[in-house]
CSV table of C-alpha atoms in Angstrom, one decimal:
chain,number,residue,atom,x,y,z
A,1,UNK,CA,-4.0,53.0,-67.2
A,2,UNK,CA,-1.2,55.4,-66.3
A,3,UNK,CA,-1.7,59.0,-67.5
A,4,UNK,CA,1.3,60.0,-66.0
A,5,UNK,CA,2.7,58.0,-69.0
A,6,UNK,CA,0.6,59.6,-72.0
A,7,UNK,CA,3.9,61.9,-72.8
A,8,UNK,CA,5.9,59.2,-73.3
A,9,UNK,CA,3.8,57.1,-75.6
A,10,UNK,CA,5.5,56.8,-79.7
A,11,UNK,CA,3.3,55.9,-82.1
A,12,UNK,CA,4.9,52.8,-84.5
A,13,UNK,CA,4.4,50.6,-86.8
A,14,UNK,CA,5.0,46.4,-86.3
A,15,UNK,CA,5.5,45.1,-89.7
A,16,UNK,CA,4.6,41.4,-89.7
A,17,UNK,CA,6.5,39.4,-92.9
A,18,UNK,CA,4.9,36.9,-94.5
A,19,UNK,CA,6.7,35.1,-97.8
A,20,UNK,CA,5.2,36.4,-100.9
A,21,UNK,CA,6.6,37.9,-104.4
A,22,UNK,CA,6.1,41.3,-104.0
A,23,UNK,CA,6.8,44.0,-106.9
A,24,UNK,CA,9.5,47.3,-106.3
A,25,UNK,CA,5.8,49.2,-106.0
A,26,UNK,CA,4.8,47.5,-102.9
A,27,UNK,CA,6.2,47.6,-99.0
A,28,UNK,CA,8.0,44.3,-98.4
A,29,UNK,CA,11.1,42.9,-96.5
A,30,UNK,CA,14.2,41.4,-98.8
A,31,UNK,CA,11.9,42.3,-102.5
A,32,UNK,CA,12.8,44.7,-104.8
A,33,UNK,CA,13.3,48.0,-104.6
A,34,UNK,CA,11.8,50.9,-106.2
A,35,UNK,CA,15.6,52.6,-107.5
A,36,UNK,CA,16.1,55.1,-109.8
A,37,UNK,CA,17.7,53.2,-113.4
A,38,UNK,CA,20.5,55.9,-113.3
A,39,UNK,CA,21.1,56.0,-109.4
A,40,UNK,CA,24.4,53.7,-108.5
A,41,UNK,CA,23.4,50.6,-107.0
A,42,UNK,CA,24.8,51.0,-103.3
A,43,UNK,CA,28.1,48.8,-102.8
A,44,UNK,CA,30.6,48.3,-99.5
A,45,UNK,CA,33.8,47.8,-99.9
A,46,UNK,CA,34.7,48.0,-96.1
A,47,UNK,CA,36.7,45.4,-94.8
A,48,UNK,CA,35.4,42.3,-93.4
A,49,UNK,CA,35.0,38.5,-92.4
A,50,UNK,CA,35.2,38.1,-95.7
A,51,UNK,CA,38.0,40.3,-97.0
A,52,UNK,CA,39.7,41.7,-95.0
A,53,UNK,CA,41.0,44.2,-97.5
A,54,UNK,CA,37.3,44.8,-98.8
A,55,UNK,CA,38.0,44.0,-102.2
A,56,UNK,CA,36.1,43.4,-104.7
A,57,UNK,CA,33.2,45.4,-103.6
A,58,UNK,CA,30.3,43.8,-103.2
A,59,UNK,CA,26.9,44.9,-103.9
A,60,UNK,CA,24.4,45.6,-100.6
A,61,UNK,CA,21.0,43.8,-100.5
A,62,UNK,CA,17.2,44.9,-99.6
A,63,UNK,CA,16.7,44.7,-96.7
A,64,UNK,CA,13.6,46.8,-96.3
A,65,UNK,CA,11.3,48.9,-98.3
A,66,UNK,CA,8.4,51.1,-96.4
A,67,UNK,CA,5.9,53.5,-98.5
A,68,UNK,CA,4.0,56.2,-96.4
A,69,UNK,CA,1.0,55.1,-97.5
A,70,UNK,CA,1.7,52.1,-95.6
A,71,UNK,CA,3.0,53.2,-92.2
A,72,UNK,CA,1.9,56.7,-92.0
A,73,UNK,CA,3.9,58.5,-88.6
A,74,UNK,CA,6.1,61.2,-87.3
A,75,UNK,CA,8.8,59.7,-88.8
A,76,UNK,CA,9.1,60.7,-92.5
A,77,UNK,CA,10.4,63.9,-93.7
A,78,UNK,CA,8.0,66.9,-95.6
A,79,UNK,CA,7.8,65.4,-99.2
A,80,UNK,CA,9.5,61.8,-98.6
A,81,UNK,CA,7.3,59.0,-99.2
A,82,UNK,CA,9.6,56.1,-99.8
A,83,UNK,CA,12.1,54.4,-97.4
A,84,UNK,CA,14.6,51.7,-98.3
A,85,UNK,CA,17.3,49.6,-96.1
A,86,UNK,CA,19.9,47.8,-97.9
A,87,UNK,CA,22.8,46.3,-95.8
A,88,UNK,CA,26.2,45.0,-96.4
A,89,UNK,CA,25.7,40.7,-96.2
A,90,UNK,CA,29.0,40.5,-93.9
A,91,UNK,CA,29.8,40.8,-90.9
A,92,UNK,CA,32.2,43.8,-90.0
A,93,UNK,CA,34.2,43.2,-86.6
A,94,UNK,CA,35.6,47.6,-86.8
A,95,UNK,CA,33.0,49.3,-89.0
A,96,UNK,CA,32.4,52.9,-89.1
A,97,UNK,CA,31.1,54.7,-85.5
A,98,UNK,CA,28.0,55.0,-86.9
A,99,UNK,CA,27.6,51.7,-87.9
A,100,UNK,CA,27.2,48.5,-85.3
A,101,UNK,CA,30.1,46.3,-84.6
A,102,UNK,CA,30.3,42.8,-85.8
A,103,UNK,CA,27.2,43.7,-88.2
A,104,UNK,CA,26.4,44.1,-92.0
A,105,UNK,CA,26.9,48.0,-92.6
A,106,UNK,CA,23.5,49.7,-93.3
A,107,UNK,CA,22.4,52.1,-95.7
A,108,UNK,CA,19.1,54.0,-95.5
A,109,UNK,CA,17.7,56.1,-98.5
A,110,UNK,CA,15.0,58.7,-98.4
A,111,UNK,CA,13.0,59.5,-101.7
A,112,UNK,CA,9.9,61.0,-103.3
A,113,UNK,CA,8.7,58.0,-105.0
A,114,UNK,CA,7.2,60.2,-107.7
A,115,UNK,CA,10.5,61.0,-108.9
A,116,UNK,CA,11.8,57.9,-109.7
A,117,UNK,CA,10.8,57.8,-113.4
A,118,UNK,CA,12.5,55.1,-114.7
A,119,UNK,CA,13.5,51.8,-112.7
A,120,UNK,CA,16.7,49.6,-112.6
A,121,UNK,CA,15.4,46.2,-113.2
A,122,UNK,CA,18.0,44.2,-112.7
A,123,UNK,CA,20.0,45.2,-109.4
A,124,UNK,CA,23.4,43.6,-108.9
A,125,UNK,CA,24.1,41.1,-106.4
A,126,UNK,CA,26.4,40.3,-103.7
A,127,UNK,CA,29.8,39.0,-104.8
A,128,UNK,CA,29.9,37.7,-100.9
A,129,UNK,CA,28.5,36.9,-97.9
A,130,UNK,CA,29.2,35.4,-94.6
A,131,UNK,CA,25.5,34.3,-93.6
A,132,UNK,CA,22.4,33.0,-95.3
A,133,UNK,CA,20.9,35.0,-92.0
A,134,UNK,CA,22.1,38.2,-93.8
A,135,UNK,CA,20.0,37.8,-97.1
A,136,UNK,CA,16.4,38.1,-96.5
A,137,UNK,CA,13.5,36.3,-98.2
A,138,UNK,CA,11.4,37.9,-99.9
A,139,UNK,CA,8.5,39.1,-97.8
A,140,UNK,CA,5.1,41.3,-98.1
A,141,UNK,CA,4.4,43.0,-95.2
A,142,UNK,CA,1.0,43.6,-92.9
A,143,UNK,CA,1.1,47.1,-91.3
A,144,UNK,CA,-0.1,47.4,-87.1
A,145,UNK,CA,-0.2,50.7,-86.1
A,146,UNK,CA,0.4,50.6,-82.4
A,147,UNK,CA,1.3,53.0,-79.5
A,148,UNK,CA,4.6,52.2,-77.9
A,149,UNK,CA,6.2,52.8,-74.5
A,150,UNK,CA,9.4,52.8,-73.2
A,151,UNK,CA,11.8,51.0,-70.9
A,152,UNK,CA,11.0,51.1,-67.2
A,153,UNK,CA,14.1,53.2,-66.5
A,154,UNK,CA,13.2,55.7,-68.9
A,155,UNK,CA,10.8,57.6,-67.2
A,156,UNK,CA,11.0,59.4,-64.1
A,157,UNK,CA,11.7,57.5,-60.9
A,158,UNK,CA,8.5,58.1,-59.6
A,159,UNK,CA,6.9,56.4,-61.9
A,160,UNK,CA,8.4,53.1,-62.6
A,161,UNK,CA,7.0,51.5,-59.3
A,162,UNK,CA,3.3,51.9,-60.7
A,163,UNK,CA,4.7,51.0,-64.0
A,164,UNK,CA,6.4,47.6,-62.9
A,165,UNK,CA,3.0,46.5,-61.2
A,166,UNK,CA,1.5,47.5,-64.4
A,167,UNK,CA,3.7,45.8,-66.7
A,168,UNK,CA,3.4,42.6,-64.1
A,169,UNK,CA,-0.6,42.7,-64.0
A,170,UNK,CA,-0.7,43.0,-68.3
A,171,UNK,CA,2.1,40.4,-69.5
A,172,UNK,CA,5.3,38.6,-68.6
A,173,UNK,CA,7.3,41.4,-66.5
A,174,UNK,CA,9.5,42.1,-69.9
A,175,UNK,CA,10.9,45.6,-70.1
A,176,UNK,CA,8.2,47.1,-72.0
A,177,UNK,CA,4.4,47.5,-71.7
A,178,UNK,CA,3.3,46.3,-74.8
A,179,UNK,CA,6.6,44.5,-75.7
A,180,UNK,CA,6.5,45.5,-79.2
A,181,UNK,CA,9.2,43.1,-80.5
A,182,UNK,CA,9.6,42.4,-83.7
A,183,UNK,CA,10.7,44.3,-87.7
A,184,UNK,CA,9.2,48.1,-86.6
A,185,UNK,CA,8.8,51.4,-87.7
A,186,UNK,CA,9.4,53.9,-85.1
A,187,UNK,CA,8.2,53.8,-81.3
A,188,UNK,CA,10.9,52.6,-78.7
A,189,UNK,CA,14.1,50.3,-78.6
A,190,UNK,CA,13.5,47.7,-75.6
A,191,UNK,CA,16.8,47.2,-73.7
A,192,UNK,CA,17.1,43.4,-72.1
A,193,UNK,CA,20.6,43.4,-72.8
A,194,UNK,CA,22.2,46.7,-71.6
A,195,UNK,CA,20.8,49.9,-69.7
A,196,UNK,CA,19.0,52.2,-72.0
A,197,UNK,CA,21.6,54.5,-74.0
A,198,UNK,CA,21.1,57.4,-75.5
A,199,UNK,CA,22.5,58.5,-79.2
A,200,UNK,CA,23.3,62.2,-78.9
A,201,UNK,CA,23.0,63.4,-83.3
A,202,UNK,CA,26.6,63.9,-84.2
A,203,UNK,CA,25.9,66.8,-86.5
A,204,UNK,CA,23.6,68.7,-84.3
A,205,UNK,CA,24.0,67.0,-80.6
A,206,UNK,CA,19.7,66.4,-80.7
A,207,UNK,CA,19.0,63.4,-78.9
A,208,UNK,CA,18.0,60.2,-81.7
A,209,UNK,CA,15.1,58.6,-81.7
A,210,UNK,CA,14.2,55.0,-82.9
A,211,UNK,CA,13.4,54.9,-86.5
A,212,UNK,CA,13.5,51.2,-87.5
A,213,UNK,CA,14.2,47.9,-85.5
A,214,UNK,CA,15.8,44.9,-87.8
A,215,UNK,CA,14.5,41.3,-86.2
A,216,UNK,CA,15.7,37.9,-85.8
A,217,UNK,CA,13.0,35.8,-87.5
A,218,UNK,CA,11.7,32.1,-88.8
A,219,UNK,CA,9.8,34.5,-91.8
A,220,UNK,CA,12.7,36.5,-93.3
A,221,UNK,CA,15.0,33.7,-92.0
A,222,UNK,CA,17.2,37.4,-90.9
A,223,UNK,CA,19.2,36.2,-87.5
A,224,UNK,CA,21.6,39.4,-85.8
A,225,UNK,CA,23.5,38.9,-82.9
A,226,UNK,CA,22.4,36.0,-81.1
A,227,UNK,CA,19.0,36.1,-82.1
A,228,UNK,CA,18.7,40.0,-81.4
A,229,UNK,CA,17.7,43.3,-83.1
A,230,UNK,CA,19.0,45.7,-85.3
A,231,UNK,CA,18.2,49.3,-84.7
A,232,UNK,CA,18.7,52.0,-86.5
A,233,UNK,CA,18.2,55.8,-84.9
A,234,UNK,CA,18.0,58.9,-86.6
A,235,UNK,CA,18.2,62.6,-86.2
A,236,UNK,CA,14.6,63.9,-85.7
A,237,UNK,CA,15.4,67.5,-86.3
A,238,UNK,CA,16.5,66.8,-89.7
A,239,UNK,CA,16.7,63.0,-91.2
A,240,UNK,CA,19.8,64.2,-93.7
A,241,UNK,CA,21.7,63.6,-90.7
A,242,UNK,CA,24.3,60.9,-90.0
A,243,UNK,CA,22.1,58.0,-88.6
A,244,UNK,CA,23.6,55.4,-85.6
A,245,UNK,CA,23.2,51.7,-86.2
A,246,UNK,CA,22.9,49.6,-82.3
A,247,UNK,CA,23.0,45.7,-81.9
A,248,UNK,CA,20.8,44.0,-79.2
């Protein structure tokens, strides 16, 4: 359609949740998770809606669990195979910089799945919670790989008239071509609240890309912000790095 585009195309990864009872071995939204038996279960004891002095801490929940077999992409590491999202179910009005105001406080672990030889089986659960909305239901997960574009105002200005007709001729005139809304691995955030913003890594000043969008849902029953995303962007020269958490 455009060629002018091609360099700007991401692939991703639309996850689409359906309720089932999947096991720790599988890719699911709000099941188990595949963690080590001698690996501390993760906890937050940040201050929130809930206590204000964060005490007791209370345990995080899954939020997300992605195997590479899955959702193959530039996005995992050399020897990583296994991604997991757990998140604080409270809201937290002055979190951490990297975190998202007035949002549960994310956690994202990396593993080799291999390594994980024996499995906790009973994971604690959250002494407190502000929201239903922040507790997932359990969900398997069907993988679309897709190509992804970005916001009309991120790419040159040259282009956008060409891109707005196109983007008027193939949908409803949102802010992306293919308007990949929705829980997704990689590709690019879409912006209809606020102009595009960039996420400069604050360990090595590369600019962040998108690694996985959190949505507001009837499936999972998960509702952010009014009925918005979650996104989480990482560091793509090297995913040790401190992540940045965005509400839209």
């Amino acid at each position: 359609m455009l060629p002018e585009l091609a360099s700007y195309a991401r692939d991703a990864v639309v996850l689409h949740p359906e309720r089932a009872e999947p096991d720790c071995w599988s890719s699911s939204i709000g099941g188990p998770l595949l963690w080590p038996g001698d690996e501390p279960w993760p906890e937050c004891s940040l201050p929130d809606e809930s206590s204000p002095a964060g005490v007791p801490a209370t345990a995080m929940v899954p939020v997300a669990q992605v195997f590479q077999r899955d959702a193959p992409g530039p996005w995992w590491p050399a020897g990583i195979d296994l991604l997991r999202i757990l998140w604080c179910p409270n809201e937290h009005w002055d979190p951490p910089a990297q975190q998202a105001d007035v949002s549960p406080v994310i956690e994202v672990r990396w593993r080799r799945a291999a390594d994980v030889t024996s499995q906790l089986t009973n994971p604690p659960v959250p002494s407190r919670y502000d929201e239903d909305s922040y507790l997932p239901k359990a969900c398997a997960i069907t993988a679309e790989h897709v190509t992804d574009f970005p916001f009309r105002e991120e790419v040159p200005a040259e282009l956008r008239p060409r891109l707005e007709e196109l983007v008027r001729e193939t949908g409803d005139g949102s802010d992306a071509i293919t308007r990949l809304g929705g829980w997704k691995l990689g590709g690019w955030p879409t912006w209809h609240l606020t102009h595009p913003t960039a996420f400069p890594c604050g360990d090595c000043g590369t600019a962040m890309t998108l690694l996985f969008t959190v949505a507001s849902d009837d499936e999972t029953e998960v509702v952010v912000g009014r009925w918005g995303d979650l996104r989480i962007f990482t560091c793509p020269a090297d995913y040790r790095h401190a992540f940045q958490v965005d509400l839209h």
